XYZ file of C-alpha atoms in Angstrom:
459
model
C 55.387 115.264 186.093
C 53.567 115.006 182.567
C 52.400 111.362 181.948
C 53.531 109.695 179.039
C 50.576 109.799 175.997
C 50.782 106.236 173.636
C 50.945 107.777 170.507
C 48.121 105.949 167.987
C 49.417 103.981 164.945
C 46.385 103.636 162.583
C 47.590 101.060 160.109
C 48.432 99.230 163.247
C 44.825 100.046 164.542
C 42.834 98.721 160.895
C 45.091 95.808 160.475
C 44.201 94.058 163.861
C 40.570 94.920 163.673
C 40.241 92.499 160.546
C 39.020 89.322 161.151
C 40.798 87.266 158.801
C 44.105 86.132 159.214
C 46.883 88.540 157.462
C 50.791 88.003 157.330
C 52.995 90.374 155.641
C 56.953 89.242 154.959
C 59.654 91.089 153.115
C 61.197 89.389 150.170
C 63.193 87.106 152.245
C 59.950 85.162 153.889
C 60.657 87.631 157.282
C 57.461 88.075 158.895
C 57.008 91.610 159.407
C 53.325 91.887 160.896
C 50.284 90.002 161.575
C 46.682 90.062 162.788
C 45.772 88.683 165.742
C 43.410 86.347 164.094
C 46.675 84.693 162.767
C 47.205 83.293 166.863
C 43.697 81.294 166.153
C 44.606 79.977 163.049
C 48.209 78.394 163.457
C 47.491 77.999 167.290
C 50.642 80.433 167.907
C 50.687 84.028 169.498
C 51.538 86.807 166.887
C 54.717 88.101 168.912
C 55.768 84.733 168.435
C 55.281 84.338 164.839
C 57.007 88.121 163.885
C 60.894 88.136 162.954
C 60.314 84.390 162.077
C 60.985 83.035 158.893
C 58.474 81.053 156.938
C 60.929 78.765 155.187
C 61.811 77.726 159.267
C 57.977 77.752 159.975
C 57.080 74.943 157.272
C 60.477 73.347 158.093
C 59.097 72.665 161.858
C 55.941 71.710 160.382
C 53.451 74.826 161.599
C 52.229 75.290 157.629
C 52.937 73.728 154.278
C 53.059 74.775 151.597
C 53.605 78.384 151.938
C 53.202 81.242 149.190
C 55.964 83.232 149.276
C 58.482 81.746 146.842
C 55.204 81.358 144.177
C 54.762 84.841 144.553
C 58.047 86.116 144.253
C 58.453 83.746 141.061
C 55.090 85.052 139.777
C 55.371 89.011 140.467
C 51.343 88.500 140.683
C 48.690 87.004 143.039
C 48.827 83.166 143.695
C 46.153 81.168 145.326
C 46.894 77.327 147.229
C 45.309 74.995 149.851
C 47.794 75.001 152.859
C 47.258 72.665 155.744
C 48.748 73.581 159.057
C 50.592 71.514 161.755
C 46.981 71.397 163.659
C 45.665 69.651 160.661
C 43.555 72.484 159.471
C 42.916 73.548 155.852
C 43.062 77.168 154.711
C 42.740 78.898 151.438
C 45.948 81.122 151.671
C 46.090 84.003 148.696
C 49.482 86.125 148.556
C 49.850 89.470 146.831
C 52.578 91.127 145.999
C 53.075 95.003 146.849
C 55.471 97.437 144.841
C 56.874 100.613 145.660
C 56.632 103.448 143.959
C 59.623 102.295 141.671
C 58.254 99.635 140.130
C 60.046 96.872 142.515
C 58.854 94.114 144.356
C 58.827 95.147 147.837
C 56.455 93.320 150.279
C 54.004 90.286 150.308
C 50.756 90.424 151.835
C 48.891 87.036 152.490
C 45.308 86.023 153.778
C 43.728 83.289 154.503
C 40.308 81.494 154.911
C 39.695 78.717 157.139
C 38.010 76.392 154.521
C 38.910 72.801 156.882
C 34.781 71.929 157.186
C 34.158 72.724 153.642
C 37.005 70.299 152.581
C 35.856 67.884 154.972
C 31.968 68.835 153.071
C 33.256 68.082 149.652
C 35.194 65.110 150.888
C 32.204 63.288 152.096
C 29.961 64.429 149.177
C 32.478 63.275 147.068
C 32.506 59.998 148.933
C 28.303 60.195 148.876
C 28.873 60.484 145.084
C 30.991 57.564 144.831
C 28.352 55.610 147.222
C 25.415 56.291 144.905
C 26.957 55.843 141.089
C 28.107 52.584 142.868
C 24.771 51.941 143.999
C 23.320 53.270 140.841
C 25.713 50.929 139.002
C 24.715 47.934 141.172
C 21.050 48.449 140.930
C 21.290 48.609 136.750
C 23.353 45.401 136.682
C 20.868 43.833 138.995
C 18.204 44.885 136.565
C 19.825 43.917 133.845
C 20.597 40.451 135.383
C 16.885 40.113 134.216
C 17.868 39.367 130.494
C 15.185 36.593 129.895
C 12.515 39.268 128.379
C 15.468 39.689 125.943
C 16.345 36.213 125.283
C 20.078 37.091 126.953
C 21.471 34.947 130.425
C 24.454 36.232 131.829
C 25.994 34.881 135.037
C 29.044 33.313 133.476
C 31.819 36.070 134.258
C 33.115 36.410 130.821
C 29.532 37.278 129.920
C 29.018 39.436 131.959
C 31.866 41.423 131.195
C 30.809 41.418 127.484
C 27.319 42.581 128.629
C 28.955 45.094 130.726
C 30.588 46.622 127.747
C 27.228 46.673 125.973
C 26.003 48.704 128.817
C 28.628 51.313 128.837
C 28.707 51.702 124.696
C 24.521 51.754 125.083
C 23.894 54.873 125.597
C 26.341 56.317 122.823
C 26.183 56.249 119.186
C 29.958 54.651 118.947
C 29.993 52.068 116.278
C 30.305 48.381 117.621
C 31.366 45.333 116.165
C 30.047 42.401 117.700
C 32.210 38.497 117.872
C 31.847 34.959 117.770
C 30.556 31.877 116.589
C 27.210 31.599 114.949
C 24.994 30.913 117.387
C 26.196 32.695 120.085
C 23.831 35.731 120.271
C 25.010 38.550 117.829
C 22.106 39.627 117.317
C 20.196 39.812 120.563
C 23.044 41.553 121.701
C 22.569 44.486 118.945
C 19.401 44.572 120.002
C 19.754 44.622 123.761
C 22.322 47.952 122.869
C 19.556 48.682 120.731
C 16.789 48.929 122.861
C 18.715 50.443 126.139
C 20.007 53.169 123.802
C 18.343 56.490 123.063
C 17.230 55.439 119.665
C 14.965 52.631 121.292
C 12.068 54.021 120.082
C 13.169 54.255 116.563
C 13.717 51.474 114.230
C 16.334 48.395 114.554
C 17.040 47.592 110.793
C 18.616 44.066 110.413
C 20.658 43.496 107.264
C 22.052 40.299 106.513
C 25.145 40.664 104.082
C 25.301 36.874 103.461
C 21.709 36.274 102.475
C 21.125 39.290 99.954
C 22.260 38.183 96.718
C 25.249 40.025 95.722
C 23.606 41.372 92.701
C 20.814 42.305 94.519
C 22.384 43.813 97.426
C 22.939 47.869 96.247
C 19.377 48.117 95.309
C 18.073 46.378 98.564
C 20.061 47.997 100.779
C 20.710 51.866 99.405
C 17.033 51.408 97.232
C 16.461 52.514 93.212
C 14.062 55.070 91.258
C 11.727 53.709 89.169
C 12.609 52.336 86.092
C 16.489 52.008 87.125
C 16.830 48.436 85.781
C 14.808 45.758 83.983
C 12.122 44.405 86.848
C 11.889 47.677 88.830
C 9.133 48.658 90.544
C 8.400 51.287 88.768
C 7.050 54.108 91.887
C 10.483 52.966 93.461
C 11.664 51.264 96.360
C 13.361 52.553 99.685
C 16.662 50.457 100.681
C 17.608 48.934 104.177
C 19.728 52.109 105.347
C 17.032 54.454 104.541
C 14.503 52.752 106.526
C 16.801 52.971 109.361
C 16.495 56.729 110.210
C 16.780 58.365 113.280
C 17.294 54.404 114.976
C 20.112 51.225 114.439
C 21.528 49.724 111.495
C 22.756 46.340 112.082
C 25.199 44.550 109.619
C 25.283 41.161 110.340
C 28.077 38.477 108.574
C 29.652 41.911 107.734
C 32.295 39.446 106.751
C 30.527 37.922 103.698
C 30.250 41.670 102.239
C 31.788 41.151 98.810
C 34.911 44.125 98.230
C 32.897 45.495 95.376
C 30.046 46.497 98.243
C 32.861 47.007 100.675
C 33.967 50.509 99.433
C 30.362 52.139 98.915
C 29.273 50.625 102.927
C 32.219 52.348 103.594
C 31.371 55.854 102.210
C 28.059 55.611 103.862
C 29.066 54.972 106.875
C 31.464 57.700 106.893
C 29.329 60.449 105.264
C 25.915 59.102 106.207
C 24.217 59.642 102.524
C 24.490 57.912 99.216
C 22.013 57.731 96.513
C 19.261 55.217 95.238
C 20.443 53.290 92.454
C 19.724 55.137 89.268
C 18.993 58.424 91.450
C 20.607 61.811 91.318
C 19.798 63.003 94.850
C 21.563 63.032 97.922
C 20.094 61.141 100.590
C 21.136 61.441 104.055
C 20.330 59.520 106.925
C 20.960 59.336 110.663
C 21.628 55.647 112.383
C 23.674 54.171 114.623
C 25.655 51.160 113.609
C 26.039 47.720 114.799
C 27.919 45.219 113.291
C 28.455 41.247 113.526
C 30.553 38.474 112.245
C 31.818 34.781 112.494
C 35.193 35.692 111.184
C 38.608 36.966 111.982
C 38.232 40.058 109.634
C 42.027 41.103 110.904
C 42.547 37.684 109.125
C 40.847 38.658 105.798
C 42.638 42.017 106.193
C 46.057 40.478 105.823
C 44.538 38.205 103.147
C 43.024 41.032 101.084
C 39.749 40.163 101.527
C 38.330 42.784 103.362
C 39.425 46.615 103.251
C 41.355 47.542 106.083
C 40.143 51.398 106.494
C 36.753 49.666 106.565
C 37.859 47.249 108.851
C 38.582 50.041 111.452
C 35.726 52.253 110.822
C 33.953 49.082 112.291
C 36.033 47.949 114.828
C 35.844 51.062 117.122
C 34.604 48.975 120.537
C 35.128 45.207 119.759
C 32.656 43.358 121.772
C 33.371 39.490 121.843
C 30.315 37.075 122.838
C 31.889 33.667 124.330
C 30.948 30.160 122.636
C 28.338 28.230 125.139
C 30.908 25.424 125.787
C 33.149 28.411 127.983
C 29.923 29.146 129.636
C 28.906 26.332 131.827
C 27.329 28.201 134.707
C 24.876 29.605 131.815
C 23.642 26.723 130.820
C 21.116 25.367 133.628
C 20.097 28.800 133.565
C 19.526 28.636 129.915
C 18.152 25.443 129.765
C 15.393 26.649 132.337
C 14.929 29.878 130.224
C 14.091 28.025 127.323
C 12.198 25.189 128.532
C 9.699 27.632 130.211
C 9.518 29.846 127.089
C 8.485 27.080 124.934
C 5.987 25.509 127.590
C 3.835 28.681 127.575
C 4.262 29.583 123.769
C 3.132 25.990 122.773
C 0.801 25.592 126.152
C 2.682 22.330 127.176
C 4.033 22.062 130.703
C 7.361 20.143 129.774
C 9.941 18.915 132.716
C 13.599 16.859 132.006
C 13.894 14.028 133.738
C 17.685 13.728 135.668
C 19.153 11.458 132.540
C 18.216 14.093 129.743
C 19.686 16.887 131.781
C 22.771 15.068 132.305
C 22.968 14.747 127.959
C 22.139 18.587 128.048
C 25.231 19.318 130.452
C 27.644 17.084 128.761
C 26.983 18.172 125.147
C 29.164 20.455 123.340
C 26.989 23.018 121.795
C 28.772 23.757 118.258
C 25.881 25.660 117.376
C 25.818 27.084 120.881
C 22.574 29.288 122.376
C 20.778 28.511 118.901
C 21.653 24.976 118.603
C 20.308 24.586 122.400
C 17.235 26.742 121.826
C 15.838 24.805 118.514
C 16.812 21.328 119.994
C 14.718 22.357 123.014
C 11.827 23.724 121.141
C 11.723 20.510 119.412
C 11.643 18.383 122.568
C 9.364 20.324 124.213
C 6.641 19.942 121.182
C 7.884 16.228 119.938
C 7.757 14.510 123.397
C 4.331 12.601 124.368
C 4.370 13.384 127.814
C 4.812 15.974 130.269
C 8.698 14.328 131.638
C 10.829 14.924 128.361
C 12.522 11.228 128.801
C 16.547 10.322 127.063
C 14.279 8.257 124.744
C 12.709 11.652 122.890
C 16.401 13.495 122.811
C 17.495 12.668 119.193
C 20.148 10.297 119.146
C 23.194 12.755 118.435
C 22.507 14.489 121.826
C 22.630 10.713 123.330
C 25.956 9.633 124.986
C 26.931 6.457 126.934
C 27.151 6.372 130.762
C 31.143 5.878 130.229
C 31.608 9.385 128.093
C 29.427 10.886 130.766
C 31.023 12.600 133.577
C 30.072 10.216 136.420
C 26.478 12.556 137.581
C 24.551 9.496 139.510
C 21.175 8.542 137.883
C 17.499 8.392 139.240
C 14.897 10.307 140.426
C 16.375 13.300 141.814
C 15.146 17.143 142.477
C 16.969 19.793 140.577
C 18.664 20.944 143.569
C 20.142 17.442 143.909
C 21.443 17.524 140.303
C 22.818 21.080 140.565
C 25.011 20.145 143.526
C 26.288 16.962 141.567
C 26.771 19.726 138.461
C 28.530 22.007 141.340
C 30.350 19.063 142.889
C 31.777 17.535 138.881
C 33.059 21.477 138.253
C 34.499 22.099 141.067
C 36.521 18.658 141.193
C 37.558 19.708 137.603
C 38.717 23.178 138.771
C 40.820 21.723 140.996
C 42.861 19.690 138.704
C 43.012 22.128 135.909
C 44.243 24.966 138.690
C 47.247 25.382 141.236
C 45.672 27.244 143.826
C 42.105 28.298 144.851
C 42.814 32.212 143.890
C 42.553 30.881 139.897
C 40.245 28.646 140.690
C 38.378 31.307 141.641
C 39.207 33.849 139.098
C 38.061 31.249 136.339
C 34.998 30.062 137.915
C 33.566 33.353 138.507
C 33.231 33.190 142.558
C 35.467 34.615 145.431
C 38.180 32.173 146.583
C 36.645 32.377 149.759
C 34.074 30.667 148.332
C 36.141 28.167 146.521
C 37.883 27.244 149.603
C 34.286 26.761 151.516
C 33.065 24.878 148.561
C 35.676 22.484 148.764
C 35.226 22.341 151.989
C 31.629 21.744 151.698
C 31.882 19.079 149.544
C 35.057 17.301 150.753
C 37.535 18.241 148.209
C 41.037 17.853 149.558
């Protein structure tokens, strides 16, 4: 009896011996053949997967999405991330085979098993995240250290001012600066100034209020020689040339006159203008910085100030907080200070308890500059080294009832800051209904208010 010979299908014979996991379906999602690579991959046997459907196989779960529909849609190769029931992540590619008519006929799909290299670029992804954190952390640390730079920032609305600066820095997006005089404008153009890319190139101050208004086109754009009676007659070079390749700052941009308004405004948007008397084009590359005192959306409504000028300026509003919203600054400020002027004037200067008590209390209308000159003047005025109540001038002097209750005598600082502490955080919890605000406005966690109070005995 002649044995029976297994007759050899080749396309059977090539598809099996590839390693990566192939599915072919007819147009209905019927799975007509597989590789047996396709058994390690969904973690079923081939025989078990052909004559199934693969709407029914992402019904039960075993993959998701699957390709089939896209391709049929498409007429042309598709490409997705598929994640199987096992929890594994494969890079599944169908392709879609005609016959010799033209018409959609089969579709072929492969895979890749790509679950490590998403789990890779997950945690890199997370490393990334880690170190612009850290990176972030370690610059605001750094620039916590503002006193080179005459800046002090713990007071949370500060800081969030400051962080702006930060972010803007590094960019050449124009920036218009808020607040009352006093506050800092201008240390904080120059803190953008100097962590910007144009740091080593000049920081040109101009001062719209102090020019005199007939003055102020030839000091700030320049003239030739000979333009107008009292010329110098070789020329002279104007504010916003000198400020080439760095930062022009425009400070009380408010007091700009509207005749001056429209020409700033064509050289900030071109970036040239000419000398007065001149015929040539100048051009110049700056960044700009700009300050004021005022509610220029206010002199916009009143006509005082041109609105398309208003917005050219206004592009990242930064706002600097008056001193009196800034009480956690002000020890710190006070400290700044006092050492600044004790080495610049060689006099070792200390405040006895009763003259930091005044400092606290005060109100600070002319805020970091009013605190900075009255210090200054106490630490070169006062005959010894313990700055006494009787050398603060008598404005800064208030009786022990306006005071808020601080106990007097010799104290350390520590002592006095924990009375400061104490007096705030008795306030804060009369001005807020629950410990989350209090926290929110004081700058701390509320698990910190809560210990606080705690600490302190603050029902």
């Amino acid at each position: 009896m002649r044995e029976k010979v297994k007759t050899f299908d080749e396309n059977e014979a090539v598809l099996h011996s590839l390693k990566d996991d192939i599915l072919i379906t007819n147009l209905e999602g019927i799975i007509l053949k597989v590789t047996d690579t396709t058994s390690s991959i969904y973690d079923i046997l081939p025989d078990d997967l052909i004559g199934r459907s693969v709407y029914d196989l992402e019904q039960e779960g075993i993959f998701t999405p699957i390709i089939t529909p896209l391709v049929l849609k498409a007429r042309k190769k598709k490409t997705i991330v598929q994640s199987t029931h096992s929890g594994k992540k494969l890079l599944v590619t169908g392709v879609p085979v005609f016959d010799n008519e033209g018409k959609l006929w089969r579709i072929v799909s492969y895979s890749h098993d790509i679950t490590e290299l998403m789990k890779m670029k997950s945690y890199f992804m997370e490393m990334q995240g880690e170190m612009d954190r850290v990176k972030n952390e370690l610059k605001r640390l750094r620039d916590k250290s503002f006193n080179n730079e005459g800046i002090i920032a713990k007071d949370r609305e500060m800081e969030k001012s400051l962080l702006v600066a930060n972010q803007v820095a590094e960019t050449d997006v124009n920036v218009l600066l808020l607040g009352e005089s006093g506050v800092g404008k201008t240390q904080l153009a120059k803190y953008i100034h100097n962590h910007s890319g144009r740091k080593d190139k000049p920081f040109i101050e101009v001062n719209c209020s102090a020019i005199p208004h007939s003055l102020f086109e030839a000091e700030f754009f320049g003239y030739e020689g000979g333009s107008f009676s009292g010329a110098n007659s070789k020329g002279k070079m104007g504010l916003a040339e000198l400020a080439e390749g760095g930062t022009l700052f425009l400070d009380e941009i408010g007091e700009l006159p509207l005749e001056h308004q429209v020409k700033v405004l064509k050289f900030i948007q071109e970036k040239s203008f000419y000398r007065v008397g001149g015929t040539k084009v100048r051009k110049v590359d700056f960044r700009l910085i700009s300050a004021t005192n005022q509610r220029l959306d206010t002199l916009v409504e009143e006509k005082r100030f041109r609105e398309d000028l208003y917005y050219r300026l206004n592009v990242v509003p930064i706002t600097i907080p008056p001193l009196r919203r800034r009480p956690s600054d002000i020890v710190l400020l006070i400290k700044h200070f006092l050492d600044l002027f004790s080495k610049k004037y060689d006099r070792e200067r200390e405040f006895d308890e009763a003259v930091l008590q005044q400092l606290l209390n005060n109100e600070w209308k002319g805020n970091v500059r009013e605190l900075m000159n009255l210090i200054e003047r106490l630490v070169v005025t006062s005959p010894s080294p313990i700055i006494s109540i009787q050398d603060l001038p008598e404005t800064y002097v208030q009786s022990k009832e306006e005071l808020s209750g601080i106990s007097h005598g010799q104290k350390p600082l520590k002592t006095i800051l924990k009375q400061v502490e104490k007096q705030v955080l008795m306030e804060a919890k009369k001005r807020y209904k629950t410990t989350t605000e209090a926290a929110k406005q004081l700058g701390i966690s509320q698990p910190s208010v809560v210990r606080k109070f705690k600490e302190y005995g603050i029902k």
